[in-house]
Coordinates of C-alpha atoms and ligand atoms in Angstrom, one line a residue:
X1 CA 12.2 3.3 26.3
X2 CA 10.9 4.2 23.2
X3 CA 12.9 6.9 22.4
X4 CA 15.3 5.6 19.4
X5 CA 12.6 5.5 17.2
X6 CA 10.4 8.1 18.0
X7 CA 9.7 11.1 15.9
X8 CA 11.0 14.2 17.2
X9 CA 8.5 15.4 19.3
X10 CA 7.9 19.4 18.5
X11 CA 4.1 19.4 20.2
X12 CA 1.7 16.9 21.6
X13 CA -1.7 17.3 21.7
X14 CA -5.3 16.4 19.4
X15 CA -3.7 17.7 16.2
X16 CA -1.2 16.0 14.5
X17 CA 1.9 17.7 14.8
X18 CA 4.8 15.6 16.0
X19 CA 7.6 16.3 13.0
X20 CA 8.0 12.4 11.4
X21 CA 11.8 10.9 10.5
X22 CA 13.1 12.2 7.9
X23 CA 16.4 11.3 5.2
X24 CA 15.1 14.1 2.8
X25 CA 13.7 17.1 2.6
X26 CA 10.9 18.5 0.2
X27 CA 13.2 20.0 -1.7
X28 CA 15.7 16.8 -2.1
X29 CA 18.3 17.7 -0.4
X30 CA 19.8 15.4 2.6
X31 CA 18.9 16.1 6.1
X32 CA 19.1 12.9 7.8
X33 CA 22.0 10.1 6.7
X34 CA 21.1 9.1 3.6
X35 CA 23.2 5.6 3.7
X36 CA 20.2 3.0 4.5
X37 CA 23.0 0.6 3.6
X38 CA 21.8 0.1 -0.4
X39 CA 24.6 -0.2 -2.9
X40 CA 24.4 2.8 -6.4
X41 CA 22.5 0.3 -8.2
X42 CA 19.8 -0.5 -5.8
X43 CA 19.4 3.0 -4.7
X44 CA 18.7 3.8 -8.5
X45 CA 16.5 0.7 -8.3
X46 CA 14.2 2.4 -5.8
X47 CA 13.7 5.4 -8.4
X48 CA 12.7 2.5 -11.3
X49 CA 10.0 1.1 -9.2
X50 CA 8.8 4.3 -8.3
X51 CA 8.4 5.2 -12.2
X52 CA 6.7 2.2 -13.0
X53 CA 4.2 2.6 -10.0
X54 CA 3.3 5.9 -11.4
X55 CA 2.5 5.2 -14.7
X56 CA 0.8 2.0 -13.9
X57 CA -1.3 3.7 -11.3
X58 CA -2.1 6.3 -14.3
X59 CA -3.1 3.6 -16.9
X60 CA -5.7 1.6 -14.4
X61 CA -7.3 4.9 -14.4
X62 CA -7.3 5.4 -17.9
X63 CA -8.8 1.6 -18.3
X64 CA -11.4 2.3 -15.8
X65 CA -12.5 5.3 -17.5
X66 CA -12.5 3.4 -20.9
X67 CA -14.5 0.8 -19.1
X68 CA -11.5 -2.0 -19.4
X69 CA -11.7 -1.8 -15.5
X70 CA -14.5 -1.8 -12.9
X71 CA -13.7 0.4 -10.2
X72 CA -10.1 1.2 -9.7
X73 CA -8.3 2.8 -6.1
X74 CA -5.6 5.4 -7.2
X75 CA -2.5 5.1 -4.9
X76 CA -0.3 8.2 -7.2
X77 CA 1.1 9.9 -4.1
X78 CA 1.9 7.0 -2.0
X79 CA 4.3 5.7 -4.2
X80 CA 7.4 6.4 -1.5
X81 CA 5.5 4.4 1.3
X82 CA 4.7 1.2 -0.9
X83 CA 7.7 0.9 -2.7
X84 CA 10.2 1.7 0.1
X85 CA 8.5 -0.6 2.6
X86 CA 8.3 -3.4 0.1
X87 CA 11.7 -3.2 -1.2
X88 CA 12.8 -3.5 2.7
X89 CA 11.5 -7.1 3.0
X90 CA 12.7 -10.2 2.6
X91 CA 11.2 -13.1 0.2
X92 CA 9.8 -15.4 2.9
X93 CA 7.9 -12.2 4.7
X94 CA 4.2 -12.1 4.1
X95 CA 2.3 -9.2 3.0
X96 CA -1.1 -8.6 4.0
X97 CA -2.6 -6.0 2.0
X98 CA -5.4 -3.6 1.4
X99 CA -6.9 -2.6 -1.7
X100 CA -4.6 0.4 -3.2
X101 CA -1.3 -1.6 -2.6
X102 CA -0.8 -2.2 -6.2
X103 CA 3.2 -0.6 -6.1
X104 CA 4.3 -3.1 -3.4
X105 CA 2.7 -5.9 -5.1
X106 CA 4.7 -4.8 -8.0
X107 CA 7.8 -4.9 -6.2
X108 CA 6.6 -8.3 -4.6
X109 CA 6.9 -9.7 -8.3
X110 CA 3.2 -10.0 -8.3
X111 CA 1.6 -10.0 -12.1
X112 CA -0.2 -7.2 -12.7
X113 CA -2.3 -8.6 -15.0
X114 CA -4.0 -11.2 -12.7
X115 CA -4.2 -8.3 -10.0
X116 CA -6.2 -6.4 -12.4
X117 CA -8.0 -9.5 -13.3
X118 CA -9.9 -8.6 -10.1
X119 CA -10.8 -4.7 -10.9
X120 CA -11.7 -6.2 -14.0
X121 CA -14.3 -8.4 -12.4
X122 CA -13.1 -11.5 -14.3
X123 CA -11.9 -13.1 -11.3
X124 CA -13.0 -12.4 -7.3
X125 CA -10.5 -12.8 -4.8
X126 CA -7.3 -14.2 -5.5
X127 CA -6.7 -13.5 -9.0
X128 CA -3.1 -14.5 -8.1
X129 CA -1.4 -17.5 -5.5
X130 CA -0.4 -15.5 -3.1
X131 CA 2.2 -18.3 -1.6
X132 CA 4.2 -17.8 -4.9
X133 CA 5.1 -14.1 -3.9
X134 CA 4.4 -13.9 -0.3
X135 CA 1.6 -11.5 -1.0
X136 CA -1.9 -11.8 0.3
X137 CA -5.4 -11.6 -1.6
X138 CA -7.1 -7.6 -2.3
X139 CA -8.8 -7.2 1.0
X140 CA -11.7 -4.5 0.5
X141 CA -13.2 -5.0 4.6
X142 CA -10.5 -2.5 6.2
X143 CA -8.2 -2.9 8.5
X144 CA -9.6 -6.9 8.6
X145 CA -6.3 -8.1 6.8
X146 CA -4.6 -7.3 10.3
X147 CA -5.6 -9.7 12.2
X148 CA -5.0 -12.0 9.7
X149 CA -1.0 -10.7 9.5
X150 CA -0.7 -10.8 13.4
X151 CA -2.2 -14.2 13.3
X152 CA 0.3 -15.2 10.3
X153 CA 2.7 -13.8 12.5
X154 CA 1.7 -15.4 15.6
X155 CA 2.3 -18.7 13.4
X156 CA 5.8 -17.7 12.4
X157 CA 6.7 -17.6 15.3
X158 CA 5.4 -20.8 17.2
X159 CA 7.3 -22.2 13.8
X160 CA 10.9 -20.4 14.6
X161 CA 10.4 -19.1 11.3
X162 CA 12.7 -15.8 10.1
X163 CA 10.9 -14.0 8.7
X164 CA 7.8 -11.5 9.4
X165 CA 4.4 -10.5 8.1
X166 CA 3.3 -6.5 7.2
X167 CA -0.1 -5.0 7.4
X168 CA -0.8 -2.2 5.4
X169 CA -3.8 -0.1 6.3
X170 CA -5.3 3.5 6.2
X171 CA -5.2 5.6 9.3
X172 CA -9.1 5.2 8.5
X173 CA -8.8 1.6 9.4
X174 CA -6.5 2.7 12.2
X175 CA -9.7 3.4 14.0
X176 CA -11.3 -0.3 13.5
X177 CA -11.7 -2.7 16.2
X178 CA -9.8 -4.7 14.3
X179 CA -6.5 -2.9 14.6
X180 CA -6.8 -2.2 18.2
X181 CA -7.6 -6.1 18.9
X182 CA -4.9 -7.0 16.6
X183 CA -2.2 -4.5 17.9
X184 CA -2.9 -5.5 21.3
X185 CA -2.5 -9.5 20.6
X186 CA 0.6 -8.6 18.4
X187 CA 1.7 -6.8 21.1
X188 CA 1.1 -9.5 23.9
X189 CA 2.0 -12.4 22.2
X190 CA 5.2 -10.3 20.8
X191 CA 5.0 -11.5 17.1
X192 CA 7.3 -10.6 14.1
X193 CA 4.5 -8.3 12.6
X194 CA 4.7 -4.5 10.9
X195 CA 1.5 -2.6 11.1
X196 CA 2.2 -0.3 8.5
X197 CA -0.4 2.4 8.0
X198 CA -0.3 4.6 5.4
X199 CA -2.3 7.9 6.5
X200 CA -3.0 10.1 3.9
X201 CA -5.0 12.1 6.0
X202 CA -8.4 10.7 4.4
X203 CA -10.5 7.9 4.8
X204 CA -13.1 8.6 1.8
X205 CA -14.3 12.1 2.6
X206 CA -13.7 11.4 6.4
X207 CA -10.4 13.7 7.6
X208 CA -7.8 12.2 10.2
X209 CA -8.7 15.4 12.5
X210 CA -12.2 14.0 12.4
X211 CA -11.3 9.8 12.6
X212 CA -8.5 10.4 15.8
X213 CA -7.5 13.0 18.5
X214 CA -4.3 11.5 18.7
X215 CA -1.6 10.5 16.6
X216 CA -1.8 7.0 15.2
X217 CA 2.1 6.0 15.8
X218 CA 1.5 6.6 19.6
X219 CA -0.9 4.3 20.2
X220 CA 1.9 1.3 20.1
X221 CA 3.8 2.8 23.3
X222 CA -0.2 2.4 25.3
X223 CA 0.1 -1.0 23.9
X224 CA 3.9 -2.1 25.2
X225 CA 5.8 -2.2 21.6
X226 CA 7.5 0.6 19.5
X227 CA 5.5 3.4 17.1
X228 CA 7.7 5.2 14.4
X229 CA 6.3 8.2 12.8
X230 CA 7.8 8.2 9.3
X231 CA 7.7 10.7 6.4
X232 CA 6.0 8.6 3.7
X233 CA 6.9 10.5 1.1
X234 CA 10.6 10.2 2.0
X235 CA 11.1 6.9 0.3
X236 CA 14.8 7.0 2.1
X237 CA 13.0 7.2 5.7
X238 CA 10.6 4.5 4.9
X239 CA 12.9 1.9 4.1
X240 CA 15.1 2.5 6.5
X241 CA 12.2 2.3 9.5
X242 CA 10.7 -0.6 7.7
X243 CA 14.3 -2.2 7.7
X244 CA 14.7 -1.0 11.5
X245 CA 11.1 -2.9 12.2
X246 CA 11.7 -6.1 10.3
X247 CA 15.4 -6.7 11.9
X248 CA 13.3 -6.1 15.4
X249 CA 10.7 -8.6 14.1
X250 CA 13.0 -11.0 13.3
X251 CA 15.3 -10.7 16.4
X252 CA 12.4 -11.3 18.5
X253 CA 11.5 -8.1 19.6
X254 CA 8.0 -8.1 18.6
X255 CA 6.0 -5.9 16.7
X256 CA 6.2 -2.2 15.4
X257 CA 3.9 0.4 14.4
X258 CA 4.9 2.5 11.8
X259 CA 2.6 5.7 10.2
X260 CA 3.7 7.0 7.1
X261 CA 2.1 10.6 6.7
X262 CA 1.6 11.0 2.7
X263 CA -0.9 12.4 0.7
X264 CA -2.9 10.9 -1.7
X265 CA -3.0 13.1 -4.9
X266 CA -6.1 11.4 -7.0
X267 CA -9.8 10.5 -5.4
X268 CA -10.5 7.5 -3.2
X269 CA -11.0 5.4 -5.7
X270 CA -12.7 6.1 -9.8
X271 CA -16.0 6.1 -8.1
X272 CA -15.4 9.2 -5.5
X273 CA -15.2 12.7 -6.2
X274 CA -12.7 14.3 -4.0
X275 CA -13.7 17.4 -5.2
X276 CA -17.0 17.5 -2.9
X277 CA -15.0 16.9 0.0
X278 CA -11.2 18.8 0.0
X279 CA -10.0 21.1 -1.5
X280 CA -7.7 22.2 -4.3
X281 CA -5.3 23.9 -2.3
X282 CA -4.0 21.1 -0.3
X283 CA -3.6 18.9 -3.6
X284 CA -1.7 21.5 -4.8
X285 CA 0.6 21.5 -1.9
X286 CA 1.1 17.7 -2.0
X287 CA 1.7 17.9 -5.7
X288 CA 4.7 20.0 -4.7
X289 CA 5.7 17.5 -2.3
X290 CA 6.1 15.1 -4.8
X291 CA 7.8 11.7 -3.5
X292 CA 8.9 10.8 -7.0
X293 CA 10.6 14.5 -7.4
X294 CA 12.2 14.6 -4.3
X295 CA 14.1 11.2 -4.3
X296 CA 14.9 12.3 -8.1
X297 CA 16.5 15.3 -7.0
X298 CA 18.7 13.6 -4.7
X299 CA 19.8 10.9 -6.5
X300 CA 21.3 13.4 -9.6
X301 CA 22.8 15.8 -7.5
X302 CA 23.8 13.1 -5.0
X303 CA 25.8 11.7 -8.9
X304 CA 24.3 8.5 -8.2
X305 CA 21.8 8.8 -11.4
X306 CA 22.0 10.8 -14.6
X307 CA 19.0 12.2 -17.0
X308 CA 19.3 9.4 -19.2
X309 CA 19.0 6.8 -16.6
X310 CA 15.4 8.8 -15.3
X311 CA 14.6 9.2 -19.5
X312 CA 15.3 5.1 -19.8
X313 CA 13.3 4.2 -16.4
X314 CA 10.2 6.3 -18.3
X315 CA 10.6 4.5 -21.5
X316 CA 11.0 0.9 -19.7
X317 CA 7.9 1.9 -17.3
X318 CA 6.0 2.7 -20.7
X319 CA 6.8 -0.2 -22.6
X320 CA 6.0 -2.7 -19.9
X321 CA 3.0 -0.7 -19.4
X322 CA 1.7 -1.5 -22.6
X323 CA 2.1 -4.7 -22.5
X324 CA 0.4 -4.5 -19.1
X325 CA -2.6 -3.2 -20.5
X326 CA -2.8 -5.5 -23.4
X327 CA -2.7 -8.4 -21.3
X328 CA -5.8 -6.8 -18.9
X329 CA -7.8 -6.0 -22.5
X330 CA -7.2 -9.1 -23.5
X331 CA -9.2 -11.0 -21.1
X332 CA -12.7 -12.0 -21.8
X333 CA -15.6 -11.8 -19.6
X334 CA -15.8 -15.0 -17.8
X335 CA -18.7 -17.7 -18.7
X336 CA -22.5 -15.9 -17.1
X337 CA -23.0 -19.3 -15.6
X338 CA -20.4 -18.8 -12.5
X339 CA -23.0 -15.9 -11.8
X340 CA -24.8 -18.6 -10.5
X341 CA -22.5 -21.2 -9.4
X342 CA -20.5 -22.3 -6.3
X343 CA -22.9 -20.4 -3.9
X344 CA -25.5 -23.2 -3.3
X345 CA -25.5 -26.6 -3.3
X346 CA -29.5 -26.4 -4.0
X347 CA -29.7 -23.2 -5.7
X348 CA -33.5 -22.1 -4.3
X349 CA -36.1 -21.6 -7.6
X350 CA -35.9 -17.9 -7.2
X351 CA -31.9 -18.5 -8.9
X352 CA -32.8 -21.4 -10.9
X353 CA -35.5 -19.0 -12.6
X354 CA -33.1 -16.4 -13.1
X355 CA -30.5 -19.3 -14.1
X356 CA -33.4 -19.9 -17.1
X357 CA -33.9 -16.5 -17.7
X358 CA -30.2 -15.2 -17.9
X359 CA -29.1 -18.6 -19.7
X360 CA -31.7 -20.5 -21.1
X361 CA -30.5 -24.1 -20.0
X362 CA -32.1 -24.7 -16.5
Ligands
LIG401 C1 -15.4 -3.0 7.2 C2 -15.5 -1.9 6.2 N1 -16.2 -0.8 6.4 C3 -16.3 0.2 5.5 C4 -15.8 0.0 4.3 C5 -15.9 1.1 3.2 N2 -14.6 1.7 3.0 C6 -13.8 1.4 2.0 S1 -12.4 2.2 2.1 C7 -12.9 3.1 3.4 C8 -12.0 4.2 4.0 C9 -10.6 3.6 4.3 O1 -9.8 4.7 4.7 P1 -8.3 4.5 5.1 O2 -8.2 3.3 6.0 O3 -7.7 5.7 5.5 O4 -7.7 4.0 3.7 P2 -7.5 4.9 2.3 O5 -8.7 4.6 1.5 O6 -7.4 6.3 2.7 O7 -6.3 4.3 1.7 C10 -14.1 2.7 3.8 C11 -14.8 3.2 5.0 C12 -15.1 -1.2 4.0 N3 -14.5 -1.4 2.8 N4 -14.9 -2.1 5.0
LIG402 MG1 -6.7 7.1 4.4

């Protein structure tokens, strides 16, 4: 039975209405238990991560604008559903990420600087090693990175390995053969692996209503293994499933599913215009359903925080910011030649003429 860690069920049927897990509410206050068993300090810890996200996420937008940065994807929204999903991992899990999961790579101790490298186009690829944090390459082909996480996983476990890997992808990748063929082998071969899928109700200009008829947690109980329907905005509620999933994982009880309803507040990426596509109204609702807000409210009333701990988070997240952002400004364009290097053995004479053109030495 799946029941534990369902959602509450209110309706069933092609909309998406099922009421997800919740600690808080909206308006801050505590309507599930809000002991996820974090200590004062790491509870505060969640709200310092969160800060930073935010104004990092802010800054590669002002670069791209300023043409530091080639095309950036926005993730200001999602903060909750990155941060409290990373934070609820241990260091020998894997991540397998997509390309707006810039706040858990924070929290994965990834430099930001070479994961900018590759909006920057200096680099293509893996800008960083991904074996020093346990955190995979950018992956722009959606919803590919989870087959690679169920086969990581599928390796950790022929290895007796403890520990697990997560995918994160859209609920627009959700509809890709590739998550159903992964979910189903994660499912049969009953590997430590998290399908985490952040649905923000969007894929581009595409709306969930239009991508599924269903609800994307539900398709794990067709498939034998648990699906969780989580309030991603409720940083609280998404540690605490992601927790829940990994101690599954790495009991050997196999896979989980877990969709994290948020809202994305910016476009898809610097290169979209959400404008043409939703409209202002529901922004402005999910700007008052704020993740960053709502966890702030609790933690000062809850006593755990005080002003000055939020005003010293801001002034930390802008300093390191800064330095951030000189680091990505400070890297030069790499040498034209790898334009034309490392894809041919014999480069054919159409390159080699544009080789001579573009650099003069044949
Ligand atoms: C295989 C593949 N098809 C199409 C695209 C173009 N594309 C990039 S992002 C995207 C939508 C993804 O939506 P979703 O999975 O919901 O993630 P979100 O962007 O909302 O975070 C598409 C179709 C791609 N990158 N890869
Ligand atoms: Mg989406």
């Amino acid at each position: 039975m799946l029941s534990a860690v369902e959602g509450r069920e209110v309706n069933v049927g092609a909309e998406q209405v099922t009421e997800p897990i919740r600690v808080l509410a909206p308006d801050g206050s505590a309507v599930g238990d809000p002991d996820v068993g974090l200590g004062d300090d790491d509870l505060r810890g969640i709200l310092r991560w969160m800060i930073l996200a935010r104004r990092l996420d802010r800054e590669c937008i002002a670069l791209q604008r300023q043409g530091e940065l080639t095309v950036y994807p926005g993730f200001e929204g999602q903060e909750a559903a990155q941060v409290g999903s990373a934070l609820a991992l241990g260091p020998d899990d894997f991540v397998f990420p997509t390309f707006r999961e810039l706040a858990a790579a924070l929290v994965r101790g990834v430099d930001p600087v070479q994961y900018l490298a590759y909006h920057r186009g200096t680099w293509h690829g893996g800008p960083y090693d991904p074996r020093a944090t346990r955190f995979g390459p950018i992956c722009i082909p959606v919803a590919t990175q989870i087959v690679h996480a169920v086969g990581y996983a599928m390796g950790l476990r022929l290895d007796g390995a403890d520990a697990c890997s997560v995918a994160y992808f859209g609920d627009g990748s959700a509809s890709e053969g590739d998550f159903h063929e992964g979910a189903n082998m994660a499912a049969v071969y009953r590997v430590p692996a998290i399908l985490f899928c952040q649905n923000n109700g969007w894929a581009i200009s595409v709306p969930t209503a239009r991508q599924t008829r269903g609800e994307i947690w539900r398709r794990a109980e067709a498939l034998g293994f648990p699906g969780v329907l989580v309030d991603g905005d409720d940083v609280l509620a998404v540690y605490r499933a992601t927790r829940e999933a990994r101690d599954r994982a790495l009991g050997g009880g196999g896979p989980t599913l877990i969709e994290a309803r948020t809202y994305r507040i910016g476009a898809h990426s610097t290169a979209d215009d959400a404008g043409r596509y939703r409209g202002e109204a529901e922004v402005e609702a999910a700007r008052a359903n704020d993740p960053i807000s709502r966890y702030r409210t609790w933690l000062l009333r809850s006593g755990r925080a005080d002003p000055s701990f939020v005003a010293t988070c801001e002034a930390e997240a802008e300093e390191r910011v800064s330095q951030i952002r000189a680091g990505v400004i400070s890297q030069p364009p790499p040498p034209a030649e790898w334009m034309f290097d490392w894809t041919y053995a014999d480069p054919p004479a159409t390159l080699q003429g544009q080789r001579v053109e573009a650099l003069g030495d044949g």
